PDB file of C-alpha atoms in Angstrom:
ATOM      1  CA  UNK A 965      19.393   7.235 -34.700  1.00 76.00           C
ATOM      2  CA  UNK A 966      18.550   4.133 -32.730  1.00 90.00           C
ATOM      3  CA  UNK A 967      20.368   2.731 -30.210  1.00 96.00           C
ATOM      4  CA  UNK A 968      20.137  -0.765 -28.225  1.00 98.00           C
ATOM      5  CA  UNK A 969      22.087  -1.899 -25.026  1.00 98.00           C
ATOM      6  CA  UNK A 970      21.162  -4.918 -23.338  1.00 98.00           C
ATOM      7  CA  UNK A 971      21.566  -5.350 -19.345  1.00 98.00           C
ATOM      8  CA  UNK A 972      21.098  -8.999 -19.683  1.00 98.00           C
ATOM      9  CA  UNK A 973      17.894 -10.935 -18.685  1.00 98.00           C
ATOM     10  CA  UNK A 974      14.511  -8.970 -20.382  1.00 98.00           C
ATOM     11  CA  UNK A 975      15.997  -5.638 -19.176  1.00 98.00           C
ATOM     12  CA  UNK A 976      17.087  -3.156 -21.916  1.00 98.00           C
ATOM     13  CA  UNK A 977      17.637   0.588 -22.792  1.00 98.00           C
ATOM     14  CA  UNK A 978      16.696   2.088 -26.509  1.00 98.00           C
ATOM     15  CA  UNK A 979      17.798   5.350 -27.165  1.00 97.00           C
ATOM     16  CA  UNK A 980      15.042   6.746 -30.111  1.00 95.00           C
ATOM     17  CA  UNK A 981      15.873   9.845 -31.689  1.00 91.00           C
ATOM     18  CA  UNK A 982      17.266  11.474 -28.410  1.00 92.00           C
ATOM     19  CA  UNK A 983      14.866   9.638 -26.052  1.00 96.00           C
ATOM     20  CA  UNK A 984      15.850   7.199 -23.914  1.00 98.00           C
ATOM     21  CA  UNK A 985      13.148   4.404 -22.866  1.00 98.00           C
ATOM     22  CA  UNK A 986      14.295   1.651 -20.685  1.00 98.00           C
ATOM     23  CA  UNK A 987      12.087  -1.658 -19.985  1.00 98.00           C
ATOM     24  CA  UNK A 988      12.183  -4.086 -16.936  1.00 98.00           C
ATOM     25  CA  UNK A 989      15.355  -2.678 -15.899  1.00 98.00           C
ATOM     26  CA  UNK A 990      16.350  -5.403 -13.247  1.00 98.00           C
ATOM     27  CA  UNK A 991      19.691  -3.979 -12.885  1.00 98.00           C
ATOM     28  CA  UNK A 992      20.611  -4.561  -8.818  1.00 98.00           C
ATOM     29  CA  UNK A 993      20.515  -8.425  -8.031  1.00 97.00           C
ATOM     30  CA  UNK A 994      21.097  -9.499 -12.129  1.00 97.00           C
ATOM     31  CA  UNK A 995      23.589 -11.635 -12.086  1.00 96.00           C
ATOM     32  CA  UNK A 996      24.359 -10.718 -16.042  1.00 95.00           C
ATOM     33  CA  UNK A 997      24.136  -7.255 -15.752  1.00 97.00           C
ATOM     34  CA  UNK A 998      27.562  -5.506 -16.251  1.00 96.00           C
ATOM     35  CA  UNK A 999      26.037  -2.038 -14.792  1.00 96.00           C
ATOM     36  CA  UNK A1000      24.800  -0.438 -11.299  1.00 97.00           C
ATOM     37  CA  UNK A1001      21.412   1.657 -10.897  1.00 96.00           C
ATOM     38  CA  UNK A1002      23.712   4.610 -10.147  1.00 95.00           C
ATOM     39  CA  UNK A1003      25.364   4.074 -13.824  1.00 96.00           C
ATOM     40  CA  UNK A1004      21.848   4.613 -15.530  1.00 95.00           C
ATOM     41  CA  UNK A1005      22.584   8.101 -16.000  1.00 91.00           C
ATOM     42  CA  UNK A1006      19.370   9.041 -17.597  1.00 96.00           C
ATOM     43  CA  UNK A1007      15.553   7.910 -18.980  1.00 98.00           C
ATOM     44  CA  UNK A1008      12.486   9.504 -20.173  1.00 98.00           C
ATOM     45  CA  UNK A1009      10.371   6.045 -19.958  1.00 98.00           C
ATOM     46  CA  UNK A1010      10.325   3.543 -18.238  1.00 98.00           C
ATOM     47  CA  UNK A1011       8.277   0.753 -19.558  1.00 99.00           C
ATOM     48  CA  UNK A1012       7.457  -2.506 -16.901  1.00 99.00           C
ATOM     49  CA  UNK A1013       5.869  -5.519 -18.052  1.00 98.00           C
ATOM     50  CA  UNK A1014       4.616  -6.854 -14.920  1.00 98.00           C
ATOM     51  CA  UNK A1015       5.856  -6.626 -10.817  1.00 98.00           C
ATOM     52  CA  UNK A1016       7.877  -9.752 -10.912  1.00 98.00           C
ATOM     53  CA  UNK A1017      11.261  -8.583  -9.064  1.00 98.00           C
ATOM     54  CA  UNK A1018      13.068  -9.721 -12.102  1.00 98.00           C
ATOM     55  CA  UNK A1019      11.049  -7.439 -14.459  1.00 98.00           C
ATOM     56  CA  UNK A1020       9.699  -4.608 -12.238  1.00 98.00           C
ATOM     57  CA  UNK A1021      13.028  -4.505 -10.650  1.00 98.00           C
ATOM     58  CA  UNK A1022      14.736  -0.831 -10.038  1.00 98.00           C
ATOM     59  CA  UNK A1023      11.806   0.920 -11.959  1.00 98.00           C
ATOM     60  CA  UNK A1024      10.890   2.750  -9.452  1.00 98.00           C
ATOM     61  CA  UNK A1025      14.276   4.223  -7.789  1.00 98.00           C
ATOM     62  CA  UNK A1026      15.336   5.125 -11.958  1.00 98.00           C
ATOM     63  CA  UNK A1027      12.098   6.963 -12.041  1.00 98.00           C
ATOM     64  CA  UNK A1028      12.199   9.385  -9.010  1.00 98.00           C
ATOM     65  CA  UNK A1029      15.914   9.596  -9.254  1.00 97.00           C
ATOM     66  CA  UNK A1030      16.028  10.772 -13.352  1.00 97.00           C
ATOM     67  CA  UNK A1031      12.442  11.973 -13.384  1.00 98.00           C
ATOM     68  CA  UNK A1032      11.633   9.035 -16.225  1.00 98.00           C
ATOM     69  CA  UNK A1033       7.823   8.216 -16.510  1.00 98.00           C
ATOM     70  CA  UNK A1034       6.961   5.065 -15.366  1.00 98.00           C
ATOM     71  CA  UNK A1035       4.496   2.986 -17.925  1.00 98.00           C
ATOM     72  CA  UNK A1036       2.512  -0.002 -16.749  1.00 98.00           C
ATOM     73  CA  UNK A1037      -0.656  -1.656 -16.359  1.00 98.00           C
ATOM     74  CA  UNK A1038      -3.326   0.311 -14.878  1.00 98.00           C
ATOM     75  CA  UNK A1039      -2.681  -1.306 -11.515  1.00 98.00           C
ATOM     76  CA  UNK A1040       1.069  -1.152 -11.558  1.00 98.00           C
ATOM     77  CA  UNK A1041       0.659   2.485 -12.448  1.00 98.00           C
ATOM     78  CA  UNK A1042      -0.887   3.503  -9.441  1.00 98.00           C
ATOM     79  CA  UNK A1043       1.586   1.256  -7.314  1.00 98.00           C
ATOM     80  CA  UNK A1044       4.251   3.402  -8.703  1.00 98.00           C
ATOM     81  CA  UNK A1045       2.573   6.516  -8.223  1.00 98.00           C
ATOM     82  CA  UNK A1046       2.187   5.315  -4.171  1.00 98.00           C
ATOM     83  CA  UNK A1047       5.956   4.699  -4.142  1.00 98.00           C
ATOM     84  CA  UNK A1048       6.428   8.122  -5.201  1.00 98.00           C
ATOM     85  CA  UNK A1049       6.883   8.416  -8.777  1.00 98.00           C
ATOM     86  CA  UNK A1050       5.653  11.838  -9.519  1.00 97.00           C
ATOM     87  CA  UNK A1051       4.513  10.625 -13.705  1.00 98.00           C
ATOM     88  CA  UNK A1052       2.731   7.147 -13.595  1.00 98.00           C
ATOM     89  CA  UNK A1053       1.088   6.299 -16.624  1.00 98.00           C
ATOM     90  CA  UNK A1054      -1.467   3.361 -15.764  1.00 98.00           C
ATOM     91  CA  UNK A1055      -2.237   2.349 -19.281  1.00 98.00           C
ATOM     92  CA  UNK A1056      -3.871  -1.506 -20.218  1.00 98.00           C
ATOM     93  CA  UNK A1057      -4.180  -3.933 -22.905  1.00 98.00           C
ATOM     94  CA  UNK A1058      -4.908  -2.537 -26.322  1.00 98.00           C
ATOM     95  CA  UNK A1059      -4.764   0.880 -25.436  1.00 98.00           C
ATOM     96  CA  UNK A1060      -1.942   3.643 -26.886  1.00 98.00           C
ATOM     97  CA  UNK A1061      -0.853   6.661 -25.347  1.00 98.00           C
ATOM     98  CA  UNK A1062       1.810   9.448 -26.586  1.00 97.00           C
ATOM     99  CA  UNK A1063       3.916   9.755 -23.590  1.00 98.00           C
ATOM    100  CA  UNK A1064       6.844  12.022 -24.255  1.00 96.00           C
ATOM    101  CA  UNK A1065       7.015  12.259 -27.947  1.00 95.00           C
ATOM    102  CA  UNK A1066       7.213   8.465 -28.040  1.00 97.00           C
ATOM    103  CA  UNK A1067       4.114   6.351 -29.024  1.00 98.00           C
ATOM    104  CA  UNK A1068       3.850   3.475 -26.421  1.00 98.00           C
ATOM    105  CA  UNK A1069       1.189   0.718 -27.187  1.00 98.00           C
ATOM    106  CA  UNK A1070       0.455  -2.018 -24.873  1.00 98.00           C
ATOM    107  CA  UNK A1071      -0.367  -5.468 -26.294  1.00 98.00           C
ATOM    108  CA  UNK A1072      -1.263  -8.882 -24.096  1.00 98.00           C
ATOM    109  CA  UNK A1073       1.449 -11.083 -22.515  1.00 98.00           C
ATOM    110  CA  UNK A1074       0.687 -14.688 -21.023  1.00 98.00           C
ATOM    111  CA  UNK A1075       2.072 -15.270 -17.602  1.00 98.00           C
ATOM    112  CA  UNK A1076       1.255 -14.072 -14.402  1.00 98.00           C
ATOM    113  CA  UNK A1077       1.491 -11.354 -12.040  1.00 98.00           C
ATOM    114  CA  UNK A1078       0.214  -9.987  -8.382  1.00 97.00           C
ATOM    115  CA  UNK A1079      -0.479  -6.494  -9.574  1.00 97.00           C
ATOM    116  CA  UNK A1080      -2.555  -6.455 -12.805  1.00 98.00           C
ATOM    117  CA  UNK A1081      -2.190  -8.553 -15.706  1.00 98.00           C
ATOM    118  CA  UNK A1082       1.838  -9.337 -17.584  1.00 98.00           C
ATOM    119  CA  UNK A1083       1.983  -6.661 -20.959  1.00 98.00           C
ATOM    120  CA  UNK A1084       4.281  -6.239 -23.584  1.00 98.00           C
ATOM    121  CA  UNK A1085       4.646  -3.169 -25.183  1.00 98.00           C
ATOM    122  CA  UNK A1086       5.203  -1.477 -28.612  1.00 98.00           C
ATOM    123  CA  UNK A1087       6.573   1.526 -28.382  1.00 98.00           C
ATOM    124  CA  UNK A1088       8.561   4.343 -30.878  1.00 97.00           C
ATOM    125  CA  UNK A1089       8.541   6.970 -33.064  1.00 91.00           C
ATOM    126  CA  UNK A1090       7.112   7.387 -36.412  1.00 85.00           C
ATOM    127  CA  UNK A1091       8.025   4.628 -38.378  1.00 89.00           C
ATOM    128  CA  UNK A1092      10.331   2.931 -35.968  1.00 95.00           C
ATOM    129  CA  UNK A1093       8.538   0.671 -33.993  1.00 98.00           C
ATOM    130  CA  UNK A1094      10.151  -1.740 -31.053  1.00 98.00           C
ATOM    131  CA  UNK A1095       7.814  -5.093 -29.540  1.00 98.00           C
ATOM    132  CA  UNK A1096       9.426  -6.241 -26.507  1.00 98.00           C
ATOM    133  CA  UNK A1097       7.144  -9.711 -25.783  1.00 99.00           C
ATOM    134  CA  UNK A1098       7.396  -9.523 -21.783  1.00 98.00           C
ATOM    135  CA  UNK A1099       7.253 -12.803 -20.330  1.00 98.00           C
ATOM    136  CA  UNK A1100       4.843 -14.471 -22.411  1.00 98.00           C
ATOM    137  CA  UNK A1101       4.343 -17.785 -23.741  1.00 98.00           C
ATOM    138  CA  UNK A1102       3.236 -18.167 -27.448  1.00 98.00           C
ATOM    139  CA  UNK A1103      -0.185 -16.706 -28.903  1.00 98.00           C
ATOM    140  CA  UNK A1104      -1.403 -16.936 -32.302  1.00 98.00           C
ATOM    141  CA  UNK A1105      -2.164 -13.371 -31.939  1.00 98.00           C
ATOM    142  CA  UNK A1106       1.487 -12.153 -32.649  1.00 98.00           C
ATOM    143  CA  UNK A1107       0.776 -12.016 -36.320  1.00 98.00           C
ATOM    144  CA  UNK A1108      -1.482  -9.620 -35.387  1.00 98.00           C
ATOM    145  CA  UNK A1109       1.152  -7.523 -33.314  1.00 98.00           C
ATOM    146  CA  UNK A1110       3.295  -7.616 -36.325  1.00 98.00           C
ATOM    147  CA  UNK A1111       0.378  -6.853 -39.321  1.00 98.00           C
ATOM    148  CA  UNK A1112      -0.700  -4.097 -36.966  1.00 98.00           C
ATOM    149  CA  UNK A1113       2.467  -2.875 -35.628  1.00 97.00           C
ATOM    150  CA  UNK A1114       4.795  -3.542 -37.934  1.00 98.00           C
ATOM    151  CA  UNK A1115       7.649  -3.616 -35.748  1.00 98.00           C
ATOM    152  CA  UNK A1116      11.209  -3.205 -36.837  1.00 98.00           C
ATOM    153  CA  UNK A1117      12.590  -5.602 -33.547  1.00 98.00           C
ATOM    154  CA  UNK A1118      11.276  -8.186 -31.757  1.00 98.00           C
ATOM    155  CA  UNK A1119      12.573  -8.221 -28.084  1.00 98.00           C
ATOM    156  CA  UNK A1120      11.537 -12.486 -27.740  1.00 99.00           C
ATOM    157  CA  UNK A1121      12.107 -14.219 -24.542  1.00 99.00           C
ATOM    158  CA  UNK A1122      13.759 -17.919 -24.881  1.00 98.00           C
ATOM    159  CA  UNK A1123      14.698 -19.339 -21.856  1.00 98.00           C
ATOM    160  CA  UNK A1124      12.034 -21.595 -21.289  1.00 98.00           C
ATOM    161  CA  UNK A1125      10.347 -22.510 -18.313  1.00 98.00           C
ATOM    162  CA  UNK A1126       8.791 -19.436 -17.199  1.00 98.00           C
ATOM    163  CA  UNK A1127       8.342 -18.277 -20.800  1.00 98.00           C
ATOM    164  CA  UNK A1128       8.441 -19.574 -23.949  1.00 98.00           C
ATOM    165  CA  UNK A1129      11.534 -21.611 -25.271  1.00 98.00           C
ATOM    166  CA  UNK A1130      13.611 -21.279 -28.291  1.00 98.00           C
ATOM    167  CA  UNK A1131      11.307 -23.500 -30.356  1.00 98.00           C
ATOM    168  CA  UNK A1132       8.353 -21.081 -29.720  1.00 98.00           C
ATOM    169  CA  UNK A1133      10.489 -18.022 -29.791  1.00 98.00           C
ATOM    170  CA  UNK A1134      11.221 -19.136 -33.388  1.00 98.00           C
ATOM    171  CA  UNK A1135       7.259 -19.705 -34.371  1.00 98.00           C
ATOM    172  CA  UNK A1136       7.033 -16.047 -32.939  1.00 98.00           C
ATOM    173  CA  UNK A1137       9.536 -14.284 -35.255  1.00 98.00           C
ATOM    174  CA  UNK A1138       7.664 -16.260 -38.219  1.00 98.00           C
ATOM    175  CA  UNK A1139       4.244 -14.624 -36.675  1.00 98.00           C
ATOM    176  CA  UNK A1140       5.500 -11.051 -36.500  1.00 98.00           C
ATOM    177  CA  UNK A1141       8.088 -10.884 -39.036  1.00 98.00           C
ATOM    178  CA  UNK A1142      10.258  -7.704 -37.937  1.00 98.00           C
ATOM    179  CA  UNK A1143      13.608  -6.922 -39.450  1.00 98.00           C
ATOM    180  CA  UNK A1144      15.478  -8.618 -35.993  1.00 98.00           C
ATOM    181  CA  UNK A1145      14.858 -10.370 -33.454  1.00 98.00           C
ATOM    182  CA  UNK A1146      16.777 -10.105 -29.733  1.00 98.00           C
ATOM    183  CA  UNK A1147      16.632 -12.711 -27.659  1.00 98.00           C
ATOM    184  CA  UNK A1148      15.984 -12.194 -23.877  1.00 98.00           C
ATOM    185  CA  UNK A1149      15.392 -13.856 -20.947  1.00 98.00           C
ATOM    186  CA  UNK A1150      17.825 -17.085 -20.791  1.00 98.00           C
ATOM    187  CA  UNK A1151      21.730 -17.614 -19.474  1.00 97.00           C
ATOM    188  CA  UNK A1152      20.200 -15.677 -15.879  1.00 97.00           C
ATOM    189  CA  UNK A1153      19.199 -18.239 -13.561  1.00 97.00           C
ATOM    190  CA  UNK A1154      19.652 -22.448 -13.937  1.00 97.00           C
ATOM    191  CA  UNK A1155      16.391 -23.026 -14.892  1.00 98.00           C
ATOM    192  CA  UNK A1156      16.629 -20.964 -18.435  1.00 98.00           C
ATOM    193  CA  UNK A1157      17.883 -21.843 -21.683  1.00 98.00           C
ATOM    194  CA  UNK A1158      21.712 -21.367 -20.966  1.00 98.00           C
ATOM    195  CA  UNK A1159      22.473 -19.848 -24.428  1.00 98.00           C
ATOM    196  CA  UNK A1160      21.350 -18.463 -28.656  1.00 98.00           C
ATOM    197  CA  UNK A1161      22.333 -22.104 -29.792  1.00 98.00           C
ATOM    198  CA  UNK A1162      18.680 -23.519 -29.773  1.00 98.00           C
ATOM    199  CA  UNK A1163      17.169 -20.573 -30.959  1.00 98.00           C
ATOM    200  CA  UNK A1164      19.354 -19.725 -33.680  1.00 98.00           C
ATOM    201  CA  UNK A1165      18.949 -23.677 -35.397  1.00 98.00           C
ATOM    202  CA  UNK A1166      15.494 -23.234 -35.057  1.00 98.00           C
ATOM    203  CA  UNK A1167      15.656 -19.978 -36.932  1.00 98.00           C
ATOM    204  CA  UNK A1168      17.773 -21.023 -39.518  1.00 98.00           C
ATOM    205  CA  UNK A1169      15.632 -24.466 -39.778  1.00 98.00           C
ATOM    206  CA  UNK A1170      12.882 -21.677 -41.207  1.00 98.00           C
ATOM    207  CA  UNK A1171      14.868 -19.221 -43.237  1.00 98.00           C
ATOM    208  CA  UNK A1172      15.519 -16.400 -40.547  1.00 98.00           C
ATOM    209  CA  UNK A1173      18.642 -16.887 -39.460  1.00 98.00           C
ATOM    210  CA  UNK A1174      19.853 -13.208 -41.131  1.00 98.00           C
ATOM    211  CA  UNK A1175      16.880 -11.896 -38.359  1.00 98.00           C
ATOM    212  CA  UNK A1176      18.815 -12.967 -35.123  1.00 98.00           C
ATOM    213  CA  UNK A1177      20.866 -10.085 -33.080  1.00 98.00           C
ATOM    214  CA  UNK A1178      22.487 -11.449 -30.579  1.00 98.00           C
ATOM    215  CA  UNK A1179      23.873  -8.503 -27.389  1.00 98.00           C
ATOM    216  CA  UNK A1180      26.159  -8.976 -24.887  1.00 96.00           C
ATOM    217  CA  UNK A1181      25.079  -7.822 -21.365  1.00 97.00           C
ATOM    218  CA  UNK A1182      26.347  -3.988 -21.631  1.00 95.00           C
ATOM    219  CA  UNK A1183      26.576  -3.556 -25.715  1.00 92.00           C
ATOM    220  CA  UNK A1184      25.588  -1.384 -27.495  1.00 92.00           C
ATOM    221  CA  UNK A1185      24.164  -1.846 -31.076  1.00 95.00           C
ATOM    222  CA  UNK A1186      22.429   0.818 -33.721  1.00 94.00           C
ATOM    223  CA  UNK A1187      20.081  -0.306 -35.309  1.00 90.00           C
TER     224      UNK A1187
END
């Protein structure tokens, strides 16, 4: 079984096969998210995308509290491990590691970041593959992610202005053509897209409408 809940903003939990792998869980200070730290219960991974306090977030306190394994960037990895996270995995672009029965592989992201470079990650098991874009804007190279990769959902920001819009976010899906797409990052702070609306015209303007799942902050969805 596979299991998605959305905290609202890029921050998300997927439950794969009895593994629980959570990514930029900004959970304290997000306006949208319907949970507190002390709610997440339990993680195995927990996979960052860059230090941004949006995005890096409660990482950290999740991982020493529930013993999760913090995945980053090489540099981001060792910042955890100074913070006291006793399983830092320090991975960087291109590279794949197992990392508690789950196979985690960490693909480029454009935007920016003090600690290393912004990632996104593919990550599951066997067959079932996840891409959560990071903060990114567009790259050509997302066909690639989805020829390689062949991932089942797309986790797409579309807020605009710090990432790419719902325009782009469209282009995207057409690049790595999984089975859904989530949208992420908008409807948190004034400057982002408020809402789906754009996105889903532009989707449906190119035949993928049937590929947009769209979460409330707190739902759960199997996929």
């Amino acid at each position: 079984m596979v299991r998605v809940r959305w905290f609202g903003h890029a921050a998300f939990e997927f439950e794969l096969e009895g593994r629980v792998v959570l990514v930029d869980p900004f959970i304290t200070g997000n306006p949208r998210c319907p949970v507190t730290v002390e709610d997440i219960a339990r993680a195995d991974i927990v996979c960052v995308t860059h230090d941004h306090h949006d995005h890096l977030g409660d990482a950290i306190e999740i991982c020493k509290r529930t013993g999760a394994a913090f995945v980053g960037i090489y540099e981001l990895g060792v910042y955890a491990e100074s913070q006291g996270v006793r399983e830092a995995v320090g991975m960087n672009v291109g590279g794949t590691a197992r990392v508690r029965d789950v196979e985690v592989t960490m693909t480029k992201a454009f935007h920016s970041s003090e600690r290393g470079s912004p990632v996104g990650f593919v990550f599951g098991i066997e067959d079932f593959k996840v891409y959560h874009a990071g903060d990114t804007g567009l790259f050509g190279d997302m066909r690639l992610i989805g020829e390689l990769y062949r991932p089942a959902v797309a986790c797409l920001p579309i807020g605009g202005y710090y990432t790419m819009g719902p325009v782009e976010a469209a282009v995207a899906t057409e690049l790595i053509k999984p089975r859904v797409v989530i949208p992420m990052h908008y409807g948190t702070f004034p400057v982002l897209e408020p809402s789906v609306e754009r996105f889903a015209a532009e989707l449906r303007k190119r035949g993928l409408g049937d590929k947009l799942v769209v979460l409330k902050p707190g739902e759960f969805k199997e996929l």
